[in-house]
Structure formats: C-alpha cells, structure tokens
CSV table of C-alpha atoms and ligand atoms in Angstrom, one decimal:
chain,number,residue,atom,x,y,z
A,23,MET,CA,-14.3,13.7,-5.1
A,24,ASN,CA,-13.2,17.6,-3.9
A,25,ARG,CA,-12.6,17.0,-0.4
A,26,SER,CA,-9.1,17.0,0.8
A,27,LEU,CA,-7.3,13.8,0.9
A,28,THR,CA,-3.7,12.8,2.7
A,29,ILE,CA,-2.0,10.2,1.9
A,30,ASN,CA,0.1,9.6,5.6
A,31,ASP,CA,2.9,7.1,5.0
A,32,THR,CA,3.9,4.7,7.4
A,33,THR,CA,6.6,2.6,5.8
A,34,LEU,CA,9.1,3.7,8.0
A,35,ARG,CA,7.1,2.8,11.3
A,36,ASP,CA,4.4,0.2,10.8
A,37,GLY,CA,6.4,-0.8,7.4
A,38,GLU,CA,9.4,-1.6,9.6
A,39,GLN,CA,7.1,-3.4,12.0
A,40,THR,CA,7.0,-6.4,9.5
A,41,ALA,CA,8.7,-9.3,11.7
A,42,GLY,CA,12.6,-9.6,10.3
A,43,VAL,CA,12.5,-6.2,8.8
A,44,ALA,CA,14.8,-3.5,10.0
A,45,PHE,CA,16.1,-0.3,8.1
A,46,THR,CA,19.0,1.2,8.6
A,47,VAL,CA,19.3,5.1,9.2
A,48,ASP,CA,20.4,5.7,5.4
A,49,GLU,CA,17.8,3.1,4.0
A,50,LYS,CA,15.2,5.1,6.5
A,51,CYS,CA,16.8,8.4,4.9
A,52,ALA,CA,16.7,7.2,1.6
A,53,ILE,CA,13.2,6.0,1.6
A,54,ALA,CA,12.2,9.4,3.2
A,55,TYR,CA,13.7,11.7,0.5
A,56,ALA,CA,12.3,9.2,-2.2
A,57,LEU,CA,8.6,9.8,-0.6
A,58,ALA,CA,9.1,13.0,-0.2
A,59,GLU,CA,10.4,14.0,-3.5
A,60,ALA,CA,7.0,11.8,-4.9
A,61,GLY,CA,5.0,14.0,-3.4
A,62,VAL,CA,4.2,12.1,-0.3
A,63,PRO,CA,2.5,14.7,2.3
A,64,GLU,CA,3.0,13.1,5.6
A,65,MET,CA,5.1,10.1,7.0
A,66,GLU,CA,5.5,8.6,10.1
A,67,ILE,CA,9.1,7.4,10.5
A,68,GLY,CA,9.5,5.9,14.1
A,69,ILE,CA,8.8,5.2,17.8
A,70,PRO,CA,10.7,7.6,20.0
A,71,ALA,CA,9.9,5.2,23.0
A,72,MET,CA,12.0,2.7,21.4
A,73,GLY,CA,15.1,4.6,22.6
A,74,ASP,CA,18.4,6.8,21.7
A,75,GLU,CA,19.1,4.9,19.0
A,76,GLU,CA,15.3,5.1,17.2
A,77,ILE,CA,15.5,9.0,18.5
A,78,GLY,CA,18.6,9.6,16.3
A,79,CYS,CA,17.2,8.0,13.5
A,80,ILE,CA,14.0,9.9,13.8
A,81,GLN,CA,16.5,13.1,14.1
A,82,ALA,CA,18.6,12.0,10.7
A,83,ILE,CA,15.1,12.2,9.3
A,84,ALA,CA,14.2,15.5,10.4
A,85,ALA,CA,17.6,17.1,9.9
A,86,LEU,CA,17.0,16.7,5.8
A,87,ARG,CA,14.5,19.2,5.9
A,88,LEU,CA,12.1,17.6,3.6
A,89,PRO,CA,8.9,19.6,2.8
A,90,VAL,CA,6.8,17.2,4.3
A,91,ALA,CA,4.7,17.0,7.8
A,92,LEU,CA,6.8,14.3,10.3
A,93,MET,CA,4.7,12.3,12.5
A,94,VAL,CA,6.3,9.9,15.3
A,95,TRP,CA,3.9,7.2,17.1
A,96,GLY,CA,3.9,6.5,20.8
A,97,ARG,CA,1.8,5.2,23.5
A,98,LEU,CA,-1.1,7.4,25.1
A,99,THR,CA,1.0,7.4,28.2
A,100,GLU,CA,3.3,11.0,29.4
A,101,PRO,CA,6.8,8.7,29.0
A,102,ASP,CA,6.4,7.9,25.5
A,103,LEU,CA,4.6,11.7,25.1
A,104,ALA,CA,8.3,12.8,26.8
A,105,ALA,CA,9.8,10.7,24.1
A,106,ALA,CA,8.0,11.8,21.2
A,107,LEU,CA,8.6,15.5,22.2
A,108,ARG,CA,12.7,14.9,22.3
A,109,CYS,CA,12.1,14.9,18.3
A,110,ASP,CA,11.6,17.4,15.8
A,111,ALA,CA,8.3,15.9,14.5
A,112,ASP,CA,5.1,18.1,13.4
A,113,ILE,CA,2.7,15.6,14.6
A,114,VAL,CA,2.7,13.8,17.9
A,115,HIS,CA,0.6,10.7,17.3
A,116,LEU,CA,-0.3,8.9,20.6
A,117,SER,CA,-2.0,5.8,20.6
A,118,ILE,CA,-4.9,3.6,22.8
A,119,PRO,CA,-6.5,0.7,22.6
A,120,VAL,CA,-10.4,1.3,22.4
A,121,SER,CA,-12.0,-2.2,22.1
A,122,ASP,CA,-13.0,-4.3,25.4
A,123,ILE,CA,-10.9,-6.9,24.1
A,124,HIS,CA,-7.6,-5.4,24.1
A,125,LEU,CA,-8.6,-3.1,27.1
A,126,ARG,CA,-9.5,-6.4,29.4
A,127,HIS,CA,-7.0,-8.7,28.2
A,128,LYS,CA,-3.7,-6.6,27.1
A,129,LEU,CA,-4.2,-3.7,29.4
A,130,ARG,CA,-6.4,-5.0,32.3
A,131,GLN,CA,-7.8,-1.6,32.4
A,132,SER,CA,-11.8,-0.1,32.1
A,133,ARG,CA,-13.4,2.4,29.5
A,134,ASP,CA,-12.9,5.0,32.4
A,135,TRP,CA,-9.5,4.8,32.2
A,136,VAL,CA,-9.0,5.4,28.6
A,137,ILE,CA,-11.1,8.7,29.1
A,138,ASP,CA,-9.0,9.6,31.5
A,139,GLN,CA,-5.9,9.0,30.0
A,140,VAL,CA,-7.1,10.7,26.6
A,141,THR,CA,-7.8,14.1,28.8
A,142,ARG,CA,-4.3,14.0,30.6
A,143,VAL,CA,-1.9,13.0,28.1
A,144,ILE,CA,-3.8,14.6,25.0
A,145,GLU,CA,-4.2,17.9,26.7
A,146,ARG,CA,-0.6,17.4,27.4
A,147,ALA,CA,0.7,16.9,24.1
A,148,ALA,CA,-1.8,19.8,22.8
A,149,LEU,CA,0.2,21.9,25.0
A,150,SER,CA,3.5,21.1,23.6
A,151,GLY,CA,2.1,23.3,20.5
A,152,ARG,CA,2.7,20.3,18.2
A,153,ARG,CA,-0.3,18.9,16.1
A,154,VAL,CA,-1.5,16.0,17.6
A,155,SER,CA,-2.9,12.9,16.9
A,156,LEU,CA,-4.8,9.9,18.7
A,157,GLY,CA,-4.6,6.6,17.8
A,158,LEU,CA,-7.6,4.3,18.3
A,159,GLU,CA,-6.2,0.8,18.6
A,160,ASP,CA,-8.7,-1.7,17.5
A,161,ALA,CA,-11.1,0.7,16.6
A,162,SER,CA,-13.1,-1.6,14.1
A,163,ARG,CA,-13.8,-3.8,17.6
A,164,ALA,CA,-14.7,-1.2,19.8
A,165,ASP,CA,-18.2,0.1,20.7
A,166,PRO,CA,-19.0,2.5,18.3
A,167,ALA,CA,-20.6,4.9,20.9
A,168,PHE,CA,-17.6,4.2,22.9
A,169,LEU,CA,-15.6,5.9,20.0
A,170,ALA,CA,-17.9,8.4,19.8
A,171,LEU,CA,-17.2,9.4,23.4
A,172,VAL,CA,-13.5,9.2,23.1
A,173,ALA,CA,-13.4,10.7,19.9
A,174,ALA,CA,-15.2,14.0,21.8
A,175,ARG,CA,-13.1,13.9,24.6
A,176,ALA,CA,-10.0,14.1,22.1
A,177,GLN,CA,-11.8,17.3,20.2
A,178,ALA,CA,-12.0,18.8,23.8
A,179,CYS,CA,-8.4,18.3,24.7
A,180,GLY,CA,-7.0,19.5,21.9
A,181,ALA,CA,-6.3,16.8,19.1
A,182,GLN,CA,-6.6,17.4,15.8
A,183,ARG,CA,-6.7,14.1,14.4
A,184,LEU,CA,-8.5,10.8,15.1
A,185,ARG,CA,-7.1,7.3,13.6
A,186,PHE,CA,-9.4,4.7,13.2
A,187,ALA,CA,-7.1,1.7,13.2
A,188,ASP,CA,-8.6,-1.7,11.7
A,189,THR,CA,-5.8,-3.4,14.0
A,190,LEU,CA,-6.2,-6.8,12.9
A,191,GLY,CA,-7.8,-6.6,9.5
A,192,VAL,CA,-11.5,-7.7,10.2
A,193,LEU,CA,-13.4,-4.8,8.1
A,194,ASP,CA,-14.9,-5.1,4.8
A,195,PRO,CA,-15.3,-2.3,2.3
A,196,PHE,CA,-19.2,-2.2,3.7
A,197,THR,CA,-18.6,-2.0,7.2
A,198,THR,CA,-15.6,-0.2,7.0
A,199,TYR,CA,-17.8,3.0,5.2
A,200,GLU,CA,-20.4,2.4,7.8
A,201,ALA,CA,-18.4,2.7,10.6
A,202,LEU,CA,-15.9,5.6,9.0
A,203,ALA,CA,-19.5,6.8,8.4
A,204,ARG,CA,-20.8,7.0,11.8
A,205,LEU,CA,-17.7,8.5,13.2
A,206,ARG,CA,-17.7,11.1,10.8
A,207,GLU,CA,-21.0,12.2,12.5
A,208,HIS,CA,-19.7,12.0,15.7
A,209,THR,CA,-16.6,14.4,15.1
A,210,GLU,CA,-15.3,17.4,13.4
A,211,LEU,CA,-11.7,16.1,13.6
A,212,ASP,CA,-9.7,14.9,11.1
A,213,ILE,CA,-9.8,11.1,10.5
A,214,GLU,CA,-7.1,9.1,9.2
A,215,ILE,CA,-7.5,5.4,7.9
A,216,HIS,CA,-5.0,2.6,9.2
A,217,ALA,CA,-6.1,-0.5,7.4
A,218,HIS,CA,-4.4,-4.1,7.4
A,219,ASN,CA,-4.4,-6.6,4.9
A,220,ASP,CA,-5.1,-9.9,6.9
A,221,LEU,CA,-8.3,-10.6,4.3
A,222,GLY,CA,-6.8,-8.5,1.3
A,223,LEU,CA,-9.0,-6.2,1.7
A,224,ALA,CA,-6.8,-3.0,3.3
A,225,THR,CA,-7.2,-1.0,0.1
A,226,ALA,CA,-10.7,-1.6,-0.7
A,227,ASN,CA,-11.1,-0.9,3.3
A,228,THR,CA,-9.2,2.3,2.9
A,229,LEU,CA,-10.9,3.7,0.0
A,230,ALA,CA,-14.3,2.6,1.6
A,231,ALA,CA,-13.1,5.0,4.6
A,232,LEU,CA,-12.2,7.8,2.4
A,233,ARG,CA,-15.6,7.5,0.9
A,234,ALA,CA,-17.1,7.7,4.1
A,235,GLY,CA,-15.6,10.9,5.1
A,236,ALA,CA,-12.0,10.2,6.3
A,237,THR,CA,-9.2,12.9,5.5
A,238,HIS,CA,-6.0,10.8,5.6
A,239,ALA,CA,-5.1,7.6,4.9
A,240,ASN,CA,-2.0,5.4,6.2
A,241,THR,CA,0.2,3.7,3.8
A,242,THR,CA,2.9,1.4,3.2
A,243,VAL,CA,4.8,1.1,0.3
A,244,ASN,CA,4.7,-2.4,-1.1
A,245,GLY,CA,2.0,-2.9,1.5
A,246,LEU,CA,4.7,-3.7,4.3
A,247,GLY,CA,3.6,-3.8,8.2
A,248,GLU,CA,2.5,-6.6,10.7
A,249,ARG,CA,1.5,-9.7,9.6
A,250,ALA,CA,-0.1,-9.5,5.8
A,251,GLY,CA,0.6,-5.9,6.0
A,252,ASN,CA,-1.2,-2.4,4.9
A,253,ALA,CA,-2.7,-0.5,2.7
A,254,ALA,CA,-0.2,-0.5,0.0
A,255,LEU,CA,0.9,3.1,-0.8
A,256,GLU,CA,1.1,2.6,-4.8
A,257,GLU,CA,-2.6,0.8,-4.8
A,258,VAL,CA,-4.6,3.9,-2.6
A,259,VAL,CA,-3.1,6.2,-5.0
A,260,MET,CA,-3.7,5.1,-8.0
A,261,GLY,CA,-7.2,3.5,-6.4
A,262,VAL,CA,-8.0,7.1,-5.5
A,263,ARG,CA,-7.1,8.5,-9.0
A,264,HIS,CA,-9.3,6.2,-11.2
A,265,LEU,CA,-11.7,4.9,-8.4
A,266,MET,CA,-12.5,8.2,-6.8
A,267,HIS,CA,-11.3,10.5,-9.7
A,268,GLY,CA,-9.3,12.1,-6.6
A,269,ASP,CA,-5.4,13.4,-6.3
A,270,THR,CA,-3.1,12.5,-3.8
A,271,GLY,CA,-0.7,14.7,-4.8
A,272,VAL,CA,1.7,11.7,-5.4
A,273,ASN,CA,4.0,11.7,-8.3
A,274,THR,CA,2.8,7.8,-9.9
A,275,GLN,CA,6.1,7.9,-12.0
A,276,ALA,CA,8.2,7.6,-8.8
A,277,LEU,CA,5.7,4.8,-7.5
A,278,VAL,CA,7.7,1.7,-9.4
A,279,GLY,CA,11.3,3.1,-8.3
A,280,ILE,CA,10.2,3.3,-4.7
A,281,SER,CA,8.7,0.1,-4.3
A,282,ARG,CA,12.2,-1.4,-6.0
A,283,LEU,CA,14.2,1.1,-2.8
A,284,VAL,CA,12.0,-0.9,-0.5
A,285,GLU,CA,12.3,-4.1,-1.4
A,286,ARG,CA,16.0,-4.1,-1.0
A,287,ALA,CA,15.9,-2.4,2.1
A,288,SER,CA,13.5,-4.4,3.5
A,289,GLY,CA,14.5,-7.4,1.8
A,290,ARG,CA,10.6,-8.4,1.4
A,291,THR,CA,10.6,-9.6,-2.5
A,292,VAL,CA,7.7,-7.8,-4.2
A,293,ALA,CA,5.8,-10.5,-6.2
A,294,ALA,CA,5.7,-10.5,-9.8
A,295,ASN,CA,1.4,-10.4,-9.7
A,296,LYS,CA,1.5,-7.3,-7.2
A,297,SER,CA,-0.8,-4.6,-8.3
A,298,ILE,CA,0.9,-1.8,-9.8
A,299,VAL,CA,4.2,-2.3,-9.7
A,300,GLY,CA,4.8,-6.4,-9.7
A,301,GLU,CA,7.2,-7.2,-12.4
A,302,ALA,CA,4.0,-8.6,-14.7
A,303,VAL,CA,1.1,-6.9,-14.1
A,304,PHE,CA,1.4,-5.7,-17.6
A,305,THR,CA,2.3,-8.7,-19.2
A,306,HIS,CA,-0.2,-10.4,-21.4
A,307,GLU,CA,-0.2,-13.6,-22.7
A,308,SER,CA,-3.7,-15.1,-23.6
A,309,GLY,CA,-4.6,-14.9,-27.5
A,310,ILE,CA,-8.1,-12.9,-27.0
A,311,HIS,CA,-6.6,-10.3,-25.0
A,312,ILE,CA,-3.6,-9.5,-27.0
A,313,ASP,CA,-6.1,-9.5,-30.5
A,314,GLY,CA,-8.1,-7.2,-28.3
A,315,LEU,CA,-5.3,-5.2,-27.0
A,316,LEU,CA,-4.0,-4.6,-30.9
A,317,LYS,CA,-7.2,-3.4,-31.8
A,318,HIS,CA,-7.7,-0.9,-28.8
A,319,ALA,CA,-5.7,-0.8,-25.3
A,320,THR,CA,-8.4,-0.3,-23.6
A,321,THR,CA,-10.0,-3.7,-24.1
A,322,TYR,CA,-7.5,-5.2,-21.5
A,323,GLU,CA,-5.8,-2.4,-19.5
A,324,SER,CA,-7.6,-0.6,-17.2
A,325,PHE,CA,-5.3,2.3,-17.5
A,326,ASP,CA,-2.1,3.2,-19.5
A,327,PRO,CA,1.1,1.8,-17.9
A,328,ALA,CA,2.4,5.0,-18.9
A,329,GLU,CA,0.8,6.7,-16.4
A,330,LEU,CA,3.5,4.6,-14.1
A,331,GLY,CA,6.8,5.2,-16.6
A,332,ARG,CA,5.8,1.2,-17.1
A,333,GLU,CA,5.2,-0.6,-20.5
A,334,ARG,CA,3.1,-3.4,-21.8
A,335,ARG,CA,4.8,-6.6,-22.6
A,336,THR,CA,3.2,-9.7,-24.5
A,337,VAL,CA,4.3,-12.6,-24.5
A,338,LEU,CA,3.8,-16.2,-26.4
A,339,GLY,CA,2.9,-19.1,-24.5
A,340,LYS,CA,-0.1,-22.1,-24.0
A,341,HIS,CA,-2.4,-19.5,-24.6
A,342,SER,CA,-1.5,-17.7,-27.3
A,343,GLY,CA,-3.6,-17.1,-30.6
A,344,SER,CA,-2.8,-16.5,-34.3
A,345,HIS,CA,-2.7,-12.7,-34.0
A,346,ALA,CA,0.2,-12.5,-31.2
A,347,VAL,CA,2.0,-15.2,-33.4
A,348,ARG,CA,2.2,-12.7,-36.5
A,349,LEU,CA,2.5,-9.9,-33.8
A,350,ALA,CA,6.1,-11.6,-32.6
A,351,TYR,CA,7.2,-12.7,-35.7
A,352,GLY,CA,6.4,-9.2,-37.5
A,353,ARG,CA,8.9,-7.7,-34.3
A,354,LEU,CA,11.6,-10.2,-36.0
A,355,GLY,CA,10.9,-8.7,-39.5
A,356,ILE,CA,8.6,-12.2,-40.6
A,357,ALA,CA,5.5,-11.1,-42.1
A,358,LEU,CA,3.3,-14.4,-41.9
A,359,ASP,CA,0.6,-14.1,-44.1
A,360,ASP,CA,-0.1,-18.0,-44.8
A,361,GLU,CA,-2.8,-19.2,-42.2
A,362,ALA,CA,-1.8,-22.8,-42.4
A,363,LEU,CA,1.9,-21.8,-41.2
A,364,THR,CA,1.0,-19.5,-38.7
A,365,GLY,CA,-1.1,-22.3,-37.1
A,366,SER,CA,1.9,-24.8,-37.5
A,367,LEU,CA,4.2,-22.3,-35.5
A,368,LEU,CA,1.2,-21.3,-32.7
A,369,ALA,CA,0.9,-25.6,-32.2
A,370,ARG,CA,4.9,-25.5,-32.0
A,371,ILE,CA,4.6,-22.6,-29.9
A,372,ARG,CA,2.5,-24.2,-27.4
A,373,ASP,CA,4.6,-27.4,-26.8
A,374,HIS,CA,7.4,-25.5,-26.5
A,375,ALA,CA,5.9,-23.6,-23.6
A,376,MET,CA,4.2,-26.9,-22.0
A,377,ALA,CA,7.5,-28.7,-22.1
A,378,THR,CA,9.6,-25.9,-20.6
A,379,LYS,CA,7.3,-23.6,-18.9
A,380,ARG,CA,8.7,-20.5,-20.6
A,381,GLU,CA,8.3,-18.3,-23.9
A,382,PRO,CA,10.7,-19.1,-26.4
A,383,SER,CA,13.2,-16.9,-27.3
A,384,PRO,CA,13.9,-15.0,-30.5
A,385,GLN,CA,16.5,-17.6,-31.9
A,386,GLU,CA,14.5,-20.5,-31.3
A,387,LEU,CA,11.3,-19.0,-32.7
A,388,GLN,CA,13.5,-18.2,-35.8
A,389,ARG,CA,14.6,-22.4,-35.7
A,390,PHE,CA,10.4,-22.6,-35.3
A,391,PHE,CA,9.8,-20.7,-38.4
A,392,GLN,CA,12.8,-22.8,-40.3
A,393,GLU,CA,12.0,-25.9,-39.2
A,394,SER,CA,7.8,-25.4,-40.1
A,395,ARG,CA,8.5,-23.6,-43.4
A,396,ALA,CA,11.0,-26.6,-44.4
A,397,ARG,CA,8.1,-29.0,-43.6
A,398,TRP,CA,5.8,-27.0,-45.3
A,399,ALA,CA,7.8,-26.7,-48.5
A,400,SER,CA,8.5,-30.5,-48.7
A,401,ALA,CA,4.5,-31.4,-48.1
B,791,ACO,C1,-1.0,-2.3,16.6
B,791,ACO,C2,0.0,-1.8,16.5
B,791,ACO,O1,1.2,-1.8,15.9
B,791,ACO,S1,1.1,-0.9,18.1
B,791,ACO,C3,2.6,-0.5,17.5
B,791,ACO,C4,3.3,-2.1,17.8
B,791,ACO,N1,4.8,-1.5,18.0
B,791,ACO,C5,6.0,-2.2,18.5
B,791,ACO,O2,5.5,-2.6,19.9
B,791,ACO,C6,7.3,-1.6,18.0
B,791,ACO,C7,8.1,-1.2,19.0
B,791,ACO,N2,8.1,-1.5,20.2
B,791,ACO,C8,8.7,-1.5,21.5
B,791,ACO,O3,10.3,-1.3,21.0
B,791,ACO,C9,8.8,-2.0,22.9
B,791,ACO,O4,7.7,-2.8,22.7
B,791,ACO,C10,8.4,-0.7,23.6
B,791,ACO,C11,9.8,0.0,24.3
B,791,ACO,C12,7.2,0.0,23.1
B,791,ACO,C13,7.7,-1.4,25.0
B,791,ACO,O5,8.6,-2.3,25.5
B,791,ACO,P1,8.6,-3.1,26.9
B,791,ACO,O6,8.6,-1.9,28.0
B,791,ACO,O7,9.8,-3.6,27.2
B,791,ACO,O8,7.3,-4.0,27.0
B,791,ACO,P2,6.9,-4.8,26.3
B,791,ACO,O9,6.8,-4.3,24.5
B,791,ACO,O10,7.1,-6.1,26.6
B,791,ACO,O11,5.3,-5.0,26.5
B,791,ACO,C14,4.1,-3.5,26.0
B,791,ACO,C15,3.6,-3.0,27.5
B,791,ACO,O12,3.1,-1.7,26.8
B,791,ACO,C16,1.5,-1.6,27.4
B,791,ACO,N3,0.8,-0.8,26.6
B,791,ACO,C17,0.8,-1.9,25.3
B,791,ACO,N4,-0.2,-0.6,24.7
B,791,ACO,C18,0.1,0.2,25.3
B,791,ACO,C19,-0.9,1.5,25.1
B,791,ACO,N5,-1.6,2.4,24.4
B,791,ACO,N6,-1.0,2.3,26.3
B,791,ACO,C20,-0.6,2.1,27.5
B,791,ACO,N7,0.5,0.9,27.9
B,791,ACO,C21,0.3,0.2,26.5
B,791,ACO,C22,1.5,-3.0,27.2
B,791,ACO,O13,0.5,-3.3,28.4
B,791,ACO,C23,2.7,-3.9,28.1
B,791,ACO,O14,2.9,-3.1,29.6
B,791,ACO,P3,3.0,-3.9,30.5
B,791,ACO,O15,4.6,-4.1,30.4
B,791,ACO,O16,2.7,-2.9,31.9
B,791,ACO,O17,2.3,-5.3,30.7
B,792,AKG,O1,-2.0,4.0,15.6
B,792,AKG,C1,-2.1,3.2,16.1
B,792,AKG,O2,-3.4,3.5,17.4
B,792,AKG,C2,-2.6,2.0,15.1
B,792,AKG,C3,-1.7,1.2,15.6
B,792,AKG,C4,-1.5,0.0,14.4
B,792,AKG,O3,-0.5,0.2,14.0
B,792,AKG,C5,-2.8,-0.8,14.4
B,792,AKG,O4,-3.6,-0.7,15.5
B,792,AKG,O5,-2.6,-1.3,13.3
C-alpha cells in the first residue's frame, strides 16, 4: 500500500460521547499528549458549540502545541462554524446528515436544503483559511447519487475532505468497499472513514474503506464511542501493518500504555480478550497450541507480541498437554523425564482447573509433584 494514510483519532470527541464518559481537562490533555507522542498525526478534540467550557478544554489542548493537526466538530450551521472559529484548531469539521431517513425525521429538511447548507457554510468556512472537512452523517444509508452531488458541491466550495460516516454501523466490508470505491470515483477530495461497531465490524469496515481509496481513518482508543463504539485505534494500526503492509506512523509500542490511560480516564474496563490490548490476548493454555509455539512461534501467533512491547504467557489448565506440563515444571527446576509421572501430573492439574477455575500456583505445582512422586514410589 503506497497511498498516504492518516489516522485521525476521535477518542476526545466520539470516544467521549460513550454514554457516561466525561473526561476532565487534565485527562484530555494527557490523552492528547500520549497520542501525539505515539505519532498519531491528527485528532478530533471536541465540539465548540457545546459552549465556553468545551472551548476552554479545546484551547488547553491547543496550548500544548503538539505536533499534530487538531480538528473540532460542529454541525454544518453558521453558529457552529462561528464557535469552531473561536478555537485554535487546524481543521474545522462540519457535519450534515445525508440520508433521507435523517433528513425527513430528524431535521424535516430536503436534499436541496443540504446542498444550500453546503454551499453557504462550507464556502464561509473555507474563507476562514482553516482546512475544512465535511461530515456526511449516516452516509451509509444515503443515496449514492446524492452523495456524489454533495461531494461535488463541497469540493467546489473549498472543502478538502469528506467524512463518510457509517453512523449506525450497518455496513459490512464488502458494502463498505463498494460505497467508498463509488465515492472515490466521484471526488478528488480526501475521504475519511468513520465506522461504528454495532455489528462488530468497525475495524474490518475501516480497512475495507482504506483499500477502496479512503485517505483517513477515524479511530478511538479501545474502540470507545457511541453505543458499541468506533474502530479501535490499536486494531486499525495493527490491521494496516499486518493486512495491508502499510504504515500509519503510529508507534505500536505505545498502544498498550495509551489503552490503559484511556481505560482509567473513561472508566470503561478493557475486556481481557480485547484484541491487541486485552490482558489475555497473548496467553495460551491449550496443549496443542503450546506444543506448536514451543516448536515455532508462528504456529499460533500471527504477530510477535514484542511488536507491542508485550510477552507471551502460558498457563496450565483443563486443556493443557504434556509439553506444557514439562515446560511449567522445567521453569521450577524440575525435569520431568518420566511419561507416566507427567501424565499423572496432567490429570491432577486438570482436576485442579475444574475445581478452582484457575491455574495452579508454583507452590501447588510443587505439592502435586511431591504427592504424585510419593504415590509413584509406593506403587
Ligand atoms: C452522529 C454524531 O455523533 S453527531 C455528534 C453528536 N454529539 C453530540 O450531540 C454531543 C454534543 N451535543 C451537545 O452538546 C448538544 O446536543 C448541542 C450543543 C450540540 C445542541 O444542543 P441543543 O441546542 O440543546 O439541541 P439538542 O441537542 O437537544 O438537539 C439537536 C438540534 O440540532 C439539530 N441538528 C442535529 N444535527 C444537525 C445538523 N447537522 N445540522 C443542523 N442541525 C442539526 C437538531 O435538529 C436539533 O435541532 P432542533 O432543536 O431545531 O430540533
Ligand atoms: O462527522 C460526522 O459527520 C460523523 C459524526 C459521527 O460521529 C457519526 O456519524 O457517527
């Protein structure tokens, strides 16, 4: 993949829209700092139309003078534009619904009204000298011919970017590819993909959009965001690297630290099996897997955990095999060269796992060994 690809992280905007989440100014500054230090080139940091307090927070982030482009979000209206222009943001992003469902039921407006708003407000925004991005809310449920019309108008009025929003997460990677490829044919503007995870497809859809010609990907740390969230920064960065052989410029070693920072600030616990950053995603128990890993890491690891500054862990449990048992005892300085003794320990470990639902401690392993050996000796 040689095309340029830019991550625009919206943890501080859509991420904060997660129901119940509210970051303090200090938390927002710390997250912005960590993202910038990791090499995230753009971030969407707030909604000026919310008022003075939000603008103060946006200005506090701007005052950090981070080497990133800062974007603020607003509706495609003159008052929201005016609020956005009170902020030291590099990119003014103004959003308008483009699906008939939203236009009819939410705004009670027509498609012509959309074209008028784009003409009036985008032209005015462009005159401000800021970079201008147009958000196409609910684009995934909009008429593609109308999207092309809006795109042409936005370009003529001086926008640099379109954001294609799958607001309700109703696309799959195939339909995403088709929709983005169609839009790509109709515009020379940059295109940002904003995917939601209602069906668990936000990252897959983001990667599909990038393949279809999107230039920017909107992400959030830990996949925070409205309802089921957005495409996770850590997943998109690693997906681009491993599935598209591309480079987002984001330091993969920083991803876990940022995830923990946002976990604490958001109060949203990251699941143990959350891809890339979950506590247990490099932990193995199954006998066949551990045997394979001992022979060659690529058998059961699609990438090296060291890319994230992480390490593989193996645990003993109900699904262990004899190789794993020998490995665990080897770590305790006990060489198991007797097959029958190993088998007896394996049975003991399985019983323990079923009874306690946890792995045995080193002390318990020592006890199992002594008991099994004593039974063996007296048999
Ligand atoms: C898909 C998304 O994530 S969009 C971003 C959503 N994020 C947020 O809503 C978080 C921040 N929001 C807020 O703080 C408030 O909702 C504000 C300050 C933006 C607006 O507050 P209020 O003026 O009290 O209005 P409220 O939120 O109740 O309703 C939204 C209004 O915006 C209108 N609206 C919504 N989108 C747009 C748009 N793109 N262009 C023009 N008007 C819009 C609605 O029709 C409604 O207007 P109405 O009062 O004339 O019916
Ligand atoms: O900027 C936009 O238009 C998209 C807003 C958004 O968060 C969404 O549609 O899910």
